[in-house]
Each structure stands twice: as C-alpha cells, then as structure tokens.
Short mmCIF file of C-alpha atoms in Angstrom, two decimals:
data_model
loop_
_atom_site.label_atom_id
_atom_site.label_comp_id
_atom_site.label_asym_id
_atom_site.label_seq_id
_atom_site.Cartn_x
_atom_site.Cartn_y
_atom_site.Cartn_z
CA MET A 17 -9.26 1.46 22.60
CA THR A 18 -7.79 4.55 24.39
CA SER A 19 -4.92 6.60 22.94
CA ASP A 20 -1.69 7.25 24.93
CA LEU A 21 -1.07 10.50 22.76
CA ILE A 22 -0.01 13.36 25.02
CA ALA A 23 -1.38 16.59 23.90
CA ASP A 24 1.90 18.71 24.60
CA LEU A 25 2.63 20.03 21.08
CA VAL A 26 2.45 23.86 20.30
CA VAL A 27 2.27 24.89 16.78
CA ILE A 28 3.67 28.32 15.95
CA LEU A 29 2.18 30.23 12.98
CA GLY A 30 4.13 33.18 11.54
CA THR A 31 2.51 36.08 9.84
CA GLY A 32 5.21 38.57 9.89
CA GLY A 33 5.00 41.99 11.83
CA THR A 34 7.57 43.94 14.06
CA ILE A 35 8.38 40.78 15.92
CA ALA A 36 9.98 39.49 12.51
CA GLY A 37 11.33 42.87 11.72
CA THR A 38 14.87 44.16 11.16
CA ALA A 39 16.66 47.57 11.10
CA THR A 40 20.24 48.29 9.92
CA ASP A 41 20.90 50.01 13.29
CA ALA A 42 20.30 48.24 16.46
CA SER A 43 19.46 51.44 18.15
CA ASP A 44 16.75 52.18 15.86
CA ASN A 45 13.37 50.95 17.14
CA VAL A 46 11.17 52.76 14.59
CA GLY A 47 13.13 52.83 11.16
CA TYR A 48 12.86 49.17 10.57
CA THR A 49 11.25 46.83 7.77
CA ALA A 50 8.73 44.58 9.22
CA ALA A 51 8.34 40.88 8.28
CA GLN A 52 11.83 40.10 7.38
CA LEU A 53 12.60 37.03 9.47
CA GLY A 54 10.68 33.69 9.23
CA VAL A 55 8.84 32.30 12.25
CA ALA A 56 11.49 29.35 12.68
CA GLN A 57 14.22 31.93 13.04
CA LEU A 58 12.25 33.63 15.68
CA VAL A 59 11.84 30.34 17.58
CA SER A 60 15.58 29.58 17.21
CA ALA A 61 16.46 32.93 18.69
CA VAL A 62 14.90 31.69 22.04
CA PRO A 63 17.15 28.92 23.42
CA SER A 64 14.71 27.95 26.23
CA LEU A 65 12.09 27.02 23.59
CA ALA A 66 14.18 24.08 22.61
CA ALA A 67 13.01 22.16 25.67
CA ARG A 68 9.55 22.47 24.19
CA ARG A 69 7.82 20.30 21.57
CA LEU A 70 7.26 22.72 18.95
CA GLU A 71 6.22 23.03 15.11
CA THR A 72 6.43 26.09 12.91
CA GLU A 73 4.52 27.18 9.84
CA GLN A 74 4.71 30.41 7.92
CA VAL A 75 1.21 31.35 6.92
CA ALA A 76 1.96 34.75 5.53
CA GLN A 77 4.88 37.45 5.80
CA LEU A 78 3.51 41.04 5.94
CA ASP A 79 3.25 44.11 7.95
CA SER A 80 0.07 43.79 9.91
CA LYS A 81 -1.15 47.35 8.70
CA ASP A 82 -1.53 45.40 5.31
CA MET A 83 -3.52 42.48 6.74
CA ASP A 84 -6.33 41.48 4.50
CA PHE A 85 -9.26 39.26 4.17
CA ALA A 86 -7.55 36.51 2.05
CA THR A 87 -4.74 36.23 4.59
CA TRP A 88 -7.50 35.95 7.29
CA GLN A 89 -8.97 33.10 5.31
CA LEU A 90 -5.63 31.17 5.23
CA LEU A 91 -5.03 31.73 8.82
CA ALA A 92 -8.29 30.69 9.92
CA ALA A 93 -7.78 27.66 7.77
CA ALA A 94 -4.48 26.76 9.23
CA VAL A 95 -5.47 27.33 12.83
CA ALA A 96 -8.55 24.99 12.28
CA ARG A 97 -6.42 22.36 10.81
CA HIS A 98 -3.85 22.37 13.54
CA LEU A 99 -6.53 22.41 16.30
CA ALA A 100 -8.10 19.24 14.89
CA ARG A 101 -4.84 17.34 15.57
CA PRO A 102 -5.10 15.56 19.12
CA GLU A 103 -1.43 15.92 19.93
CA VAL A 104 -1.78 19.72 19.62
CA SER A 105 -2.07 21.49 23.03
CA GLY A 106 -2.45 24.93 21.56
CA LEU A 107 -1.35 27.28 18.98
CA VAL A 108 0.86 30.42 19.05
CA ILE A 109 0.48 33.17 16.27
CA THR A 110 3.20 35.68 15.74
CA HIS A 111 1.75 38.90 14.31
CA GLY A 112 2.09 42.69 13.93
CA THR A 113 0.65 45.12 16.64
CA ASP A 114 -1.20 47.24 14.27
CA THR A 115 -4.17 45.06 13.59
CA LEU A 116 -3.62 42.31 16.14
CA GLU A 117 -6.77 42.91 18.02
CA GLU A 118 -8.77 42.59 14.80
CA THR A 119 -7.15 39.27 13.92
CA ALA A 120 -7.76 38.05 17.44
CA TRP A 121 -11.55 38.93 17.32
CA PHE A 122 -11.96 37.48 13.84
CA LEU A 123 -10.40 34.14 14.82
CA GLN A 124 -12.55 34.03 17.98
CA ARG A 125 -15.74 34.71 16.24
CA VAL A 126 -15.16 32.32 13.45
CA LEU A 127 -13.47 29.46 15.40
CA ALA A 128 -14.16 29.97 19.12
CA PRO A 129 -11.62 27.34 19.79
CA ALA A 130 -11.68 25.11 23.03
CA LYS A 131 -7.95 24.79 22.84
CA PRO A 132 -5.70 28.12 23.24
CA VAL A 133 -4.72 30.28 20.20
CA VAL A 134 -2.45 32.78 21.61
CA ILE A 135 -1.41 35.81 19.61
CA THR A 136 1.77 37.56 20.32
CA ALA A 137 3.63 40.28 18.92
CA ALA A 138 6.56 43.04 19.56
CA MET A 139 6.78 46.77 19.50
CA ARG A 140 10.52 46.60 18.74
CA PRO A 141 12.32 44.64 15.78
CA ALA A 142 14.30 41.47 16.30
CA THR A 143 17.44 43.75 15.69
CA ALA A 144 16.79 45.99 18.60
CA LEU A 145 19.18 46.38 21.64
CA GLN A 146 16.37 45.61 24.03
CA LYS A 147 13.94 43.43 21.88
CA ASP A 148 10.57 42.50 23.44
CA GLY A 149 9.80 39.70 21.01
CA PRO A 150 11.52 36.81 22.45
CA GLN A 151 10.09 37.29 25.85
CA ASN A 152 6.54 37.64 24.35
CA LEU A 153 7.06 34.47 22.32
CA LEU A 154 8.31 32.56 25.33
CA ASP A 155 5.31 33.82 27.29
CA ALA A 156 2.82 32.84 24.50
CA VAL A 157 4.14 29.15 24.42
CA ALA A 158 3.55 29.10 28.21
CA VAL A 159 0.07 30.17 27.84
CA ALA A 160 -0.54 27.93 25.02
CA LEU A 161 0.50 24.90 27.22
CA ASP A 162 -1.34 26.08 30.40
CA PRO A 163 -4.38 23.93 31.08
CA GLY A 164 -6.37 26.94 32.28
CA ALA A 165 -6.29 28.66 28.83
CA SER A 166 -8.79 28.47 26.06
CA GLY A 167 -10.09 30.53 23.21
CA VAL A 168 -8.28 33.27 21.28
CA LEU A 169 -5.78 34.98 23.82
CA VAL A 170 -3.20 37.78 23.58
CA ALA A 171 0.02 37.35 25.43
CA PHE A 172 1.96 40.56 25.46
CA GLY A 173 4.23 42.44 27.84
CA GLY A 174 3.71 39.88 30.62
CA SER A 175 -0.16 40.06 30.37
CA VAL A 176 -2.83 37.91 28.98
CA HIS A 177 -5.84 39.40 27.39
CA SER A 178 -8.95 37.98 25.88
CA ALA A 179 -9.66 38.57 22.13
CA GLY A 180 -13.01 40.55 23.02
CA GLN A 181 -11.15 42.87 25.50
CA VAL A 182 -7.83 43.49 24.15
CA ARG A 183 -6.97 46.80 22.38
CA LYS A 184 -3.68 48.53 21.39
CA VAL A 185 -3.59 51.72 23.60
CA HIS A 186 -0.02 53.03 23.12
CA SER A 187 1.66 53.62 19.76
CA TYR A 188 5.32 53.26 21.09
CA ARG A 189 5.78 51.61 24.50
CA VAL A 190 6.39 47.87 24.79
CA ASP A 191 3.33 47.48 27.15
CA ALA A 192 1.10 48.71 24.18
CA PHE A 193 -1.86 46.53 24.86
CA ALA A 194 -4.55 46.71 27.64
CA SER A 195 -7.96 45.06 28.24
CA ALA A 196 -10.81 47.49 27.41
CA ASP A 197 -12.23 47.71 31.01
CA GLY A 198 -8.92 46.75 32.75
CA ALA A 199 -9.90 43.05 33.14
CA ARG A 200 -6.70 41.35 32.01
CA LEU A 201 -7.07 37.61 32.29
CA ALA A 202 -3.77 36.51 33.59
CA ALA A 203 -0.12 37.54 34.10
CA VAL A 204 2.90 35.40 32.88
CA GLU A 205 5.86 35.55 35.52
CA GLU A 206 8.96 33.34 34.89
CA GLY A 207 7.08 31.10 32.88
CA GLN A 208 4.10 30.58 35.03
CA VAL A 209 0.67 31.59 34.22
CA ARG A 210 -1.13 33.37 37.14
CA TRP A 211 -4.84 33.77 36.31
CA LEU A 212 -6.47 36.84 37.55
CA ALA A 213 -9.95 36.59 35.97
CA ARG A 214 -12.30 33.81 34.67
CA LEU A 215 -12.73 33.48 30.93
CA SER A 216 -16.06 34.32 29.70
CA PRO A 217 -18.09 31.52 28.02
CA ALA A 218 -17.55 31.79 24.31
CA GLU A 219 -20.33 32.27 21.71
CA PRO A 220 -20.86 29.27 19.10
CA PRO A 221 -18.19 29.42 16.27
CA LEU A 222 -19.46 30.71 13.00
CA GLY A 223 -17.19 28.09 11.26
CA LEU A 224 -15.04 28.28 8.21
CA PRO A 225 -18.00 28.02 5.74
CA ALA A 226 -19.15 31.37 6.91
CA ILE A 227 -16.09 32.79 5.38
CA ALA A 228 -15.60 30.71 2.32
CA ARG A 229 -16.67 33.29 -0.20
CA PRO A 230 -13.72 34.71 -2.15
CA ALA A 231 -12.09 37.45 -0.36
CA ALA A 232 -12.74 39.83 -3.16
CA GLN A 233 -16.39 39.42 -2.92
CA TRP A 234 -16.52 40.08 0.78
CA PRO A 235 -19.03 42.84 1.89
CA ARG A 236 -17.47 46.57 2.09
CA VAL A 237 -17.87 47.81 5.59
CA GLN A 238 -16.18 51.17 6.65
CA ILE A 239 -15.64 53.11 9.90
CA LEU A 240 -16.66 56.67 10.41
CA LEU A 241 -15.84 58.96 13.26
CA ASN A 242 -18.06 61.56 14.92
CA HIS A 243 -16.12 64.82 15.69
CA VAL A 244 -16.83 68.61 15.91
CA GLY A 245 -18.26 69.75 12.56
CA ALA A 246 -19.11 66.18 11.39
CA ASP A 247 -21.49 66.15 8.49
CA GLY A 248 -22.76 63.66 6.04
CA GLY A 249 -20.33 64.26 3.19
CA ILE A 250 -18.26 61.15 3.79
CA VAL A 251 -21.44 58.93 4.22
CA ARG A 252 -22.89 60.17 0.86
CA ALA A 253 -19.51 59.53 -0.72
CA LEU A 254 -19.37 55.93 0.49
CA LEU A 255 -22.92 55.29 -0.77
CA ALA A 256 -22.01 56.32 -4.18
CA GLN A 257 -19.23 53.88 -4.04
CA GLY A 258 -21.42 51.03 -3.04
CA VAL A 259 -20.78 50.39 0.63
CA ASP A 260 -22.56 47.54 2.26
CA GLY A 261 -22.21 48.48 6.00
CA LEU A 262 -21.09 51.50 7.95
CA VAL A 263 -19.80 51.33 11.67
CA VAL A 264 -19.70 55.03 13.32
CA ALA A 265 -17.44 55.79 16.29
CA GLY A 266 -19.71 58.11 17.87
CA THR A 267 -18.73 60.57 20.85
CA GLY A 268 -19.19 59.36 24.38
CA ASN A 269 -22.21 57.17 24.43
CA GLY A 270 -22.23 56.94 20.81
CA THR A 271 -23.73 60.32 20.12
CA LEU A 272 -23.58 61.62 16.71
CA SER A 273 -23.98 65.21 15.24
CA ASN A 274 -27.45 65.92 13.66
CA ALA A 275 -25.92 66.18 10.22
CA LEU A 276 -24.00 62.83 10.36
CA GLU A 277 -26.94 60.95 11.90
CA ALA A 278 -29.24 62.23 9.18
CA ALA A 279 -26.88 60.91 6.56
CA LEU A 280 -26.59 57.73 8.32
CA ARG A 281 -30.24 57.33 8.38
CA GLU A 282 -30.39 57.92 4.76
CA ALA A 283 -27.96 55.13 4.25
CA GLN A 284 -30.00 52.88 6.23
CA ALA A 285 -33.08 53.57 4.25
CA GLN A 286 -31.05 52.71 1.22
CA GLY A 287 -30.31 49.17 2.68
CA VAL A 288 -26.96 49.93 4.17
CA ARG A 289 -26.45 48.39 7.59
CA VAL A 290 -25.35 51.06 10.27
CA VAL A 291 -24.12 50.19 13.66
CA ARG A 292 -23.12 52.75 16.38
CA SER A 293 -19.96 52.43 18.38
CA THR A 294 -17.91 54.90 20.41
CA ARG A 295 -14.56 56.56 20.03
CA CYS A 296 -14.05 56.18 23.80
CA ASP A 297 -11.31 53.60 24.76
CA ALA A 298 -13.66 51.67 26.87
CA GLY A 299 -17.42 51.18 27.78
CA PRO A 300 -20.52 50.36 25.90
CA VAL A 301 -22.92 52.14 23.74
CA THR A 302 -26.35 51.74 25.29
CA SER A 303 -29.39 50.72 23.26
CA SER A 304 -32.29 52.95 22.69
CA ALA A 305 -35.53 52.41 20.59
CA ASP A 306 -35.06 55.72 18.89
CA ALA A 307 -31.27 55.57 18.16
CA LEU A 308 -29.27 53.83 15.35
CA PRO A 309 -28.25 50.22 16.42
CA SER A 310 -25.79 49.67 19.07
CA ALA A 311 -22.50 47.90 19.05
CA GLY A 312 -22.75 47.09 22.69
CA ALA A 313 -19.21 47.11 24.33
CA SER A 314 -17.37 46.51 21.02
CA GLY A 315 -15.10 49.17 19.88
CA PRO A 316 -15.31 50.36 16.33
CA VAL A 317 -12.66 47.79 14.74
CA LYS A 318 -14.47 44.93 16.37
CA ALA A 319 -17.90 46.17 15.61
CA ARG A 320 -16.79 46.27 12.03
CA ILE A 321 -15.75 42.57 12.13
CA ASP A 322 -19.28 41.74 13.79
CA LEU A 323 -21.16 43.43 11.04
CA LEU A 324 -18.67 41.96 8.30
CA LEU A 325 -19.40 38.54 9.57
CA ALA A 326 -23.25 39.24 10.10
CA LEU A 327 -23.35 40.27 6.33
CA LEU A 328 -21.44 37.32 5.08
CA ASP A 329 -23.91 35.06 6.90
CA GLU A 330 -26.86 36.88 5.48
CA SER A 331 -25.60 36.82 1.81
#
C-alpha cells in the first residue's frame, strides 16, 4: 500500500542568534542583545510564510559565540528526528552568524542528510530599520522546499553555500558569508532557487551514536596560529592542561616557524593528535611525507571539528 502523504512540510528550528536579537534603538545594528525572540515570532514577522506548511521548535536560545557541544547534541537529535518524518520536505535552522559555519559542518559530518537542512541567520537584529533576517528566513524556506536541495546548506544574503565551503568573511556587512573557493551553489531570487553548481557527493554520515558521549567528556581540541615570532609556549601550556588534539593554522601552505613546529612534534610524540591547516581564507594545505598531517582544504575551525569527531570515534 502506498502513501499519499505529500512531503511539503518545513520544520524551522530556533537556536537564537542575532536574527532573534533586539535593541532599544532601531538605528543601532551592533548594540543589541542576541537571542531574545522565539522562532515562532520570527516566522510570524514574515507574512508570506503563512502560505507555507510550517512547524517551529525552539531547540536553544543563545548567542552563537556561546554555542557548545551539549547544544550541538540536542540540535543534531532534533534534526534527525524531524528528517525521519515522511511529510517533512526539509528543515531550516535559525542561528547566530559567529559559529554558523561550525554548526553547519558538524551537522553535515554527523548526519549527511538526503533532505535539505538549511541554516540561516542575520547580521542585524530583528528591531533594525533594515533588518536582513526576514528575507534570509524566507529564502531558507524556499531552499528547503526546492527539489534540487540536499545536505546541510547555508542560505544567506541571497546566496546558497555548502556546509563544507561556507565561511564568514566579513564582520559587519549583510553579505557576510562566502564559499571558500568562490563556488556558491545557488542564488535565491524572488523565492526561486537558481542552481549554479552541482552538489558534491556527501561522505557517509557518522550518525548520532558517534556523538552520544556526554558533552563534558568530549575530547579537548584547540586551535593555534602561526605568526611572526611564534614559539612553542602555548603548545607546552596546553600539554600541561591535558589537551587531546591541536589544529594549527599555518601561514600560506600550512608553513610553521621552526620553534612552533618543534613544540607540535613534541606534542605529537606525547600522543596528542596534530593537524596542520592554513590561516588563508581559501586553498588547501598540500600533504608531504615530512610534514605534520594536513587538513586538506578544510579551514582551521572545520579541521577542528573533523579532528574532534575522529577522536570521539576512536575512544
């Protein structure tokens, strides 16, 4: 017996962020408090969404600079639960911009969903004179309903980016996100999604059991930066505190000062996993038999997530 159920429902999960922020002065785009409005309020502020079949759920209410492992666990479980419902076409997640790219990559690695999970946000609070949140939310719903969409995507400023490529590239402008190598996937124009590139095949999902360990027991993975005068002091301080993994954002093609590399090799010899990325905005770190392990084309924050998940899987 076949079901006549139509998959046209979009579930919108709220986590807070600037998109849900408020300020006392409508002309103030920076002196606001994030995560003040619920996700249902955000939806009701976009009248044209009333024509869509939507559900909302408040998973968290925080400024994304304070995103944590426990909230990631809750969010991943909520996403998986709704994706399993046959009537759901896709999901939208409202989020803060500061750590959006990290959450996007985490969800892609853990769930690798066949249905679209579209993360959106805003650079201006909900009380701003020219707020960007409502349009971004409207666009995200359009992407979640588009038959060409799949996986974890970011809809922001009229563009659609993949979880693997998206990065925050500006601290203030409303077009704050870009794809690392310029390859945005699509544009959203008056509610229509125009695809510009093909989605890359997704790696198999790690699954929720991979992140089931209590958040307080997750491995400790830190990010370091190579720069003029970089030495090994921070590495040795982290070793003394019991770090489990280190991602170093090297200069250029992952290059490191002699002093910093020596300290990282000491850490490696003591059983700490070390991965080498780049502080450049785009481009890979090429592998070499004589160099510390490469993160490939992943930037430092996404390389940290990869290492974190690898350490969880090994423990």
